[in-house]
Coordinates of C-alpha atoms and ligand atoms in Angstrom, one line a residue:
M145 CA -32.0 -55.6 24.3
R146 CA -31.4 -54.7 20.9
F147 CA -32.8 -54.6 17.5
F148 CA -31.7 -54.3 14.0
M149 CA -33.1 -54.0 10.6
P150 CA -31.8 -51.6 8.5
T151 CA -34.1 -52.9 5.5
E152 CA -36.7 -50.3 4.0
L153 CA -39.5 -52.7 3.4
L154 CA -42.1 -51.4 0.4
D155 CA -45.2 -53.5 1.0
G156 CA -48.1 -53.3 -1.0
E157 CA -49.4 -53.8 -4.5
N158 CA -47.0 -52.6 -7.4
C159 CA -44.8 -51.9 -5.2
V160 CA -41.8 -52.4 -7.0
G161 CA -43.2 -49.7 -10.0
K162 CA -44.6 -47.5 -7.1
Y163 CA -41.3 -46.9 -5.6
S164 CA -39.2 -47.6 -8.9
E165 CA -36.7 -44.6 -7.9
K166 CA -35.1 -46.2 -5.0
F167 CA -33.3 -48.3 -7.7
S168 CA -32.0 -44.8 -8.1
A169 CA -30.1 -44.6 -5.3
L170 CA -28.5 -48.0 -4.8
G171 CA -26.4 -47.4 -8.3
K172 CA -25.9 -47.3 -12.0
K173 CA -25.4 -51.0 -13.3
A174 CA -27.6 -53.7 -11.9
L175 CA -26.9 -57.7 -11.9
I176 CA -30.0 -59.7 -11.2
V177 CA -29.7 -62.7 -9.6
T178 CA -32.7 -64.7 -9.8
G179 CA -34.0 -68.6 -10.5
K180 CA -34.7 -70.3 -14.0
K181 CA -38.5 -69.7 -14.6
S182 CA -40.7 -68.2 -11.8
A183 CA -39.4 -64.6 -11.4
R184 CA -40.3 -64.0 -15.2
E185 CA -43.5 -66.5 -15.0
N186 CA -44.8 -64.4 -11.9
G187 CA -44.4 -61.1 -13.2
S188 CA -41.5 -59.9 -10.6
F189 CA -38.9 -60.1 -13.3
E190 CA -40.8 -58.0 -15.8
D191 CA -41.7 -55.4 -12.8
V192 CA -38.3 -54.6 -11.7
T193 CA -36.6 -54.6 -15.7
T194 CA -39.5 -51.8 -16.7
A195 CA -38.5 -49.9 -12.8
L196 CA -34.8 -50.0 -13.7
D197 CA -35.5 -49.1 -17.8
K198 CA -37.4 -46.1 -16.2
Q199 CA -34.3 -45.0 -14.2
G200 CA -31.9 -45.0 -16.7
I201 CA -30.1 -48.4 -15.0
A202 CA -29.0 -50.5 -17.0
W203 CA -28.7 -54.4 -16.3
T204 CA -28.4 -57.5 -16.8
E205 CA -29.4 -61.5 -15.9
F206 CA -28.2 -64.1 -13.3
A207 CA -30.7 -66.4 -13.9
E208 CA -29.0 -69.7 -13.0
V209 CA -29.6 -69.8 -9.2
E210 CA -30.6 -73.8 -8.2
E211 CA -33.0 -74.7 -5.2
N212 CA -30.9 -74.7 -2.4
P213 CA -27.8 -72.8 -4.2
S214 CA -24.5 -74.0 -3.8
V215 CA -20.9 -72.5 -3.4
E216 CA -20.1 -72.7 -6.9
T217 CA -23.3 -70.3 -8.3
V218 CA -22.3 -67.9 -5.9
M219 CA -19.3 -67.6 -7.7
K220 CA -20.4 -68.1 -11.0
G221 CA -22.7 -65.2 -10.2
R222 CA -20.3 -63.0 -8.9
D223 CA -17.8 -63.5 -12.1
A224 CA -20.9 -62.3 -14.1
A225 CA -21.5 -59.8 -11.2
I226 CA -18.0 -58.1 -12.5
Q227 CA -17.7 -59.1 -16.2
S228 CA -21.2 -56.9 -16.2
E229 CA -19.5 -54.3 -13.8
A230 CA -22.4 -54.3 -11.6
D231 CA -22.7 -51.9 -9.1
F232 CA -25.7 -53.7 -7.0
I233 CA -27.6 -56.6 -6.9
V234 CA -31.4 -57.4 -7.4
G235 CA -32.6 -60.2 -6.4
I236 CA -35.9 -61.9 -7.1
G237 CA -37.4 -65.2 -6.0
G238 CA -38.1 -67.0 -3.2
G239 CA -35.1 -67.6 -0.3
S240 CA -32.8 -69.3 -2.5
P241 CA -32.6 -66.6 -4.8
L242 CA -32.5 -63.6 -2.5
D243 CA -29.9 -65.7 -0.2
A244 CA -28.0 -66.6 -3.4
A245 CA -27.7 -62.8 -4.2
K246 CA -26.6 -61.3 -0.8
A247 CA -23.4 -64.0 -1.4
I248 CA -22.8 -62.9 -4.9
A249 CA -23.2 -58.9 -3.2
L250 CA -20.7 -60.2 -0.7
M251 CA -17.7 -61.8 -3.5
A252 CA -18.5 -58.7 -6.1
A253 CA -17.1 -56.4 -3.6
H254 CA -14.2 -59.2 -2.5
P255 CA -12.8 -59.7 -6.5
D256 CA -9.7 -61.4 -5.1
A257 CA -11.6 -63.7 -2.7
G258 CA -11.6 -67.4 -3.3
A259 CA -14.2 -69.3 -2.7
D260 CA -13.6 -70.9 1.4
S261 CA -13.8 -67.3 2.6
L262 CA -17.6 -67.5 2.0
Y263 CA -17.5 -69.7 5.0
G264 CA -13.7 -68.8 6.5
G265 CA -15.3 -65.7 7.6
D266 CA -12.3 -63.8 6.7
L267 CA -13.6 -61.4 5.2
D268 CA -15.4 -57.9 6.4
S269 CA -19.0 -57.6 5.6
E270 CA -18.7 -54.8 2.5
A271 CA -21.0 -56.0 0.1
L272 CA -22.6 -54.7 -3.4
P273 CA -25.8 -52.7 -2.1
M274 CA -28.5 -55.2 -2.8
A275 CA -32.5 -54.8 -3.3
A276 CA -34.5 -57.8 -2.2
V277 CA -38.2 -58.9 -3.7
P278 CA -39.7 -61.9 -2.1
T279 CA -41.9 -64.0 -4.8
T280 CA -42.5 -66.8 -2.0
C281 CA -44.3 -65.9 1.8
G282 CA -42.0 -68.1 3.6
T283 CA -38.2 -66.9 3.9
G284 CA -38.0 -64.3 5.3
S285 CA -35.1 -63.1 3.8
E286 CA -35.9 -60.0 2.3
A287 CA -35.6 -59.1 5.7
T288 CA -32.5 -60.7 7.5
G289 CA -28.7 -60.1 6.6
V290 CA -28.6 -64.4 6.9
A291 CA -27.8 -66.5 3.6
V292 CA -27.7 -70.1 3.4
L293 CA -25.9 -71.8 1.0
T294 CA -25.4 -75.5 0.0
R295 CA -22.2 -77.2 0.9
H296 CA -21.8 -80.2 -1.2
E297 CA -18.5 -81.2 0.2
L298 CA -20.0 -81.3 3.9
K299 CA -23.2 -82.3 2.2
T300 CA -25.8 -79.9 3.5
K301 CA -26.4 -76.4 4.2
G302 CA -25.0 -73.8 6.5
S303 CA -25.5 -70.1 6.8
I304 CA -21.9 -67.7 5.7
P305 CA -20.9 -65.8 8.8
Y306 CA -22.1 -63.0 7.0
R307 CA -24.1 -60.7 7.8
I308 CA -25.7 -58.8 4.6
F309 CA -29.1 -56.7 4.6
P310 CA -30.8 -55.8 1.5
K311 CA -30.9 -51.8 1.6
V312 CA -34.4 -52.1 0.5
A313 CA -37.2 -54.6 0.1
F314 CA -40.4 -54.5 -2.4
I315 CA -42.9 -57.0 -0.9
D316 CA -46.3 -57.8 -3.0
G317 CA -48.4 -60.4 -2.8
K318 CA -49.4 -59.8 -5.9
Y319 CA -46.3 -62.5 -7.0
L320 CA -48.1 -65.2 -5.2
V321 CA -50.9 -65.4 -7.8
D322 CA -50.1 -67.8 -9.7
A323 CA -47.9 -69.7 -6.8
P324 CA -49.4 -73.6 -6.3
M325 CA -50.6 -74.5 -3.0
S326 CA -47.7 -76.6 -2.4
L327 CA -45.6 -74.1 -3.0
I328 CA -47.4 -71.2 -0.7
L329 CA -48.1 -74.0 2.3
S330 CA -44.6 -75.3 2.3
T331 CA -43.3 -71.7 2.7
A332 CA -45.6 -70.7 4.9
V333 CA -45.2 -73.2 7.5
D334 CA -41.1 -72.6 7.1
A335 CA -42.0 -68.8 8.3
L336 CA -44.1 -70.3 11.1
A337 CA -41.3 -72.2 12.4
H338 CA -39.2 -68.9 12.1
I339 CA -41.4 -67.7 14.6
I340 CA -41.7 -70.3 17.1
E341 CA -37.9 -71.1 16.8
S342 CA -37.2 -67.0 17.1
Y343 CA -39.7 -67.2 20.1
F344 CA -37.9 -69.5 21.9
M345 CA -33.9 -68.5 21.7
L346 CA -31.5 -67.4 24.1
K347 CA -31.0 -64.5 22.4
A348 CA -34.8 -63.3 22.4
D349 CA -35.5 -60.5 23.8
D350 CA -39.4 -58.7 24.1
Y351 CA -38.7 -56.4 20.8
S352 CA -37.9 -60.2 18.9
R353 CA -41.0 -61.4 19.9
M354 CA -42.9 -58.0 19.0
A355 CA -41.9 -59.1 15.6
A356 CA -42.1 -62.7 16.2
L357 CA -45.5 -62.7 17.5
H358 CA -47.0 -60.7 15.4
G359 CA -45.9 -62.2 12.9
L360 CA -48.0 -65.2 14.4
K361 CA -51.1 -63.0 14.3
V362 CA -50.9 -61.9 10.9
W363 CA -49.8 -65.4 9.5
T364 CA -53.4 -67.2 11.8
R365 CA -55.5 -64.8 10.1
S366 CA -54.6 -67.5 6.1
K367 CA -55.4 -71.0 8.4
P368 CA -58.3 -71.3 6.7
V369 CA -57.0 -70.8 3.2
L370 CA -54.3 -73.4 4.4
L371 CA -56.2 -75.6 5.6
G372 CA -58.3 -75.8 2.0
E373 CA -61.2 -74.8 3.9
R374 CA -61.3 -71.1 1.1
Y375 CA -60.0 -70.0 -1.9
I376 CA -57.0 -67.8 -1.5
N377 CA -57.3 -63.8 -2.3
A378 CA -55.5 -60.8 -2.4
Q379 CA -55.3 -60.0 1.3
D380 CA -54.3 -63.2 2.1
R381 CA -51.4 -63.3 -0.4
K382 CA -50.2 -59.8 1.6
N383 CA -51.3 -61.4 4.7
L384 CA -48.3 -64.4 4.2
M385 CA -46.0 -62.2 2.7
C386 CA -46.4 -59.7 5.5
A387 CA -46.4 -62.4 8.5
S388 CA -42.8 -64.0 6.7
T389 CA -41.3 -60.8 6.5
L390 CA -42.1 -60.4 10.0
A391 CA -40.4 -63.6 11.2
G392 CA -37.4 -62.8 8.9
M393 CA -37.2 -59.9 11.4
A394 CA -37.2 -61.9 14.3
I395 CA -34.7 -64.9 12.9
A396 CA -33.1 -61.7 12.4
Q397 CA -32.6 -61.0 15.8
T398 CA -32.0 -64.6 17.4
G399 CA -31.2 -66.9 14.3
T400 CA -32.7 -70.5 13.9
S401 CA -32.7 -73.6 16.2
I402 CA -33.2 -77.5 16.6
P403 CA -35.9 -77.9 13.0
H404 CA -34.1 -76.1 11.5
A405 CA -30.7 -77.5 12.2
L406 CA -32.4 -81.0 11.6
S407 CA -34.0 -80.3 8.5
Y408 CA -31.0 -80.1 6.3
P409 CA -29.9 -83.3 5.8
L410 CA -33.7 -84.1 4.7
T411 CA -33.5 -81.3 1.9
Y412 CA -29.4 -82.2 0.7
D413 CA -30.0 -86.1 0.9
L414 CA -34.2 -86.5 -0.2
G415 CA -34.8 -83.3 -1.9
I416 CA -37.7 -82.3 0.8
P417 CA -38.5 -78.6 -0.1
H418 CA -37.2 -76.9 3.3
G419 CA -40.4 -75.7 4.9
K420 CA -42.2 -78.8 5.0
A421 CA -38.4 -80.4 6.0
V422 CA -38.4 -77.9 9.1
G423 CA -41.8 -78.6 9.9
Y424 CA -41.7 -82.5 10.0
F425 CA -40.1 -81.0 13.6
L426 CA -42.0 -78.5 14.7
G427 CA -44.8 -79.8 16.5
G428 CA -41.5 -82.0 18.6
F429 CA -39.9 -78.6 19.2
L430 CA -42.7 -77.5 20.6
E431 CA -43.5 -79.8 22.5
A432 CA -40.7 -79.6 24.5
A433 CA -40.9 -76.1 24.8
P434 CA -41.6 -74.5 28.1
D435 CA -45.5 -74.1 29.0
E436 CA -45.4 -70.3 29.4
G437 CA -44.1 -69.3 26.1
K438 CA -46.0 -73.0 24.3
W439 CA -49.2 -71.6 24.7
E440 CA -48.2 -68.1 24.4
L441 CA -47.5 -69.4 20.9
L442 CA -50.7 -71.5 20.9
S443 CA -53.1 -69.3 22.0
T444 CA -52.1 -66.6 19.4
G445 CA -52.1 -68.6 16.8
G446 CA -55.5 -69.8 17.7
F447 CA -55.2 -73.1 18.8
R448 CA -56.9 -75.0 22.0
N449 CA -54.1 -77.2 22.9
L450 CA -50.6 -79.0 21.6
S451 CA -52.3 -81.4 20.0
E452 CA -54.5 -79.7 17.5
F453 CA -51.6 -77.9 16.2
K454 CA -49.6 -80.7 15.7
G455 CA -52.8 -82.3 13.5
F456 CA -53.2 -78.4 12.2
L457 CA -49.4 -79.2 10.7
K458 CA -49.2 -82.9 10.1
K459 CA -52.5 -81.3 7.4
L460 CA -50.5 -79.0 5.9
L461 CA -47.6 -81.2 5.6
G462 CA -48.6 -84.1 4.3
E463 CA -46.6 -87.3 4.4
V464 CA -43.2 -86.1 4.4
A465 CA -41.2 -89.2 3.3
V466 CA -38.1 -88.7 5.4
T467 CA -35.9 -91.7 5.8
E468 CA -33.7 -93.2 9.1
E469 CA -30.9 -92.3 7.8
A470 CA -31.6 -88.9 6.8
L471 CA -33.1 -88.6 10.6
N472 CA -29.9 -90.2 11.7
R473 CA -27.7 -87.7 10.1
G474 CA -29.4 -85.1 11.1
Y475 CA -29.6 -86.0 14.9
E476 CA -25.7 -86.6 14.7
M477 CA -25.4 -83.5 13.4
V478 CA -26.8 -81.4 16.0
K479 CA -26.8 -83.3 18.9
D480 CA -23.3 -82.3 19.9
D481 CA -23.5 -79.0 18.6
P482 CA -23.6 -76.3 21.1
K483 CA -24.3 -74.0 18.6
R484 CA -28.0 -75.8 18.2
M485 CA -28.1 -77.7 21.3
E486 CA -27.4 -74.7 23.8
C487 CA -28.7 -71.5 21.9
S488 CA -33.0 -72.0 23.3
I489 CA -33.7 -70.7 26.6
F490 CA -34.1 -75.2 27.3
Q491 CA -32.5 -77.8 26.7
V492 CA -33.9 -80.9 25.1
G493 CA -30.2 -82.8 25.9
H494 CA -29.5 -85.9 23.7
E495 CA -32.8 -87.8 25.0
G496 CA -35.2 -84.7 23.8
L497 CA -33.2 -84.6 20.6
R498 CA -34.2 -88.1 20.4
K499 CA -37.9 -88.0 20.6
I500 CA -38.0 -84.8 18.5
V501 CA -36.4 -86.5 15.6
Y502 CA -37.8 -89.8 16.2
E503 CA -40.8 -89.7 18.2
H504 CA -42.8 -86.2 18.2
N505 CA -43.5 -85.2 14.8
Ligands
FE2_668 FE1 -36.7 -71.4 7.3

């Protein structure tokens, strides 16, 4: 068994400001990689720049990361890193900016490499040091080495074949204060999918399941909030962020499975948010799973049975406006891909996959 998660996690209110000296250990000139708006709105950008200023660290900003960032955006970010002579990267935001920041950190350390190398696998994993400041509660990217980018030439998303772990992550639930409930729900379902998928991976072991199952325990504490039964409070925000990071620690060991693979055309073709797209297949995936693991997950999550779980998911997700074409594309992409079909401890086969895609959600 092996557990590798080399990121220092600092979790707590105002942790960016409290531990600003952590940035000094990364370098002297930072490139802040973020989305167009939200980091400025939720206070994370100001916290980071105040901390950098306090440490006397120069910084510039690359605030052009779109939802589901593209290879092209990463290459622009690399140019920004080189022009500004940044020697480390700070990623702020949800999965999109954090994943883009990792890929930019990689490419900035390989200034002569072309965009093809991002998926070509011909580079070593050397990258500029990176700090991560997550502002949503789903990606877990702060605790993984994975970066998922959009590949327009293939009309889908995919992980780059390099592992770039942040050196340090600052996890502060306060950045969720102004997040719309729809974003919290969608990202919370993404974290739940990471937990469930990771649990059943061939690479799963007692260490990765420790992270997955404890993540589920922490996640479950805020179920009433997700169901709209009470208002969200600071402890819930902390729980949801922590659960997302624990789920990230789990998938950092195991990778993800069929629901993630099926979700990519739904997001690429229809713009359905990642968590919602993954959640669409999650009930069917759990249904297909072996009983022993299924019951451990359901009981840890406080569900009496599978149909209660599916009803809960439906309530959280609301309507997911899928199309036959996007479902078909997912099915066709996954059905003969051994990386997806043979990565779990159970095999669903074509018929089982068909049920997950078309029937069991
Ligand atoms: Fe995900």
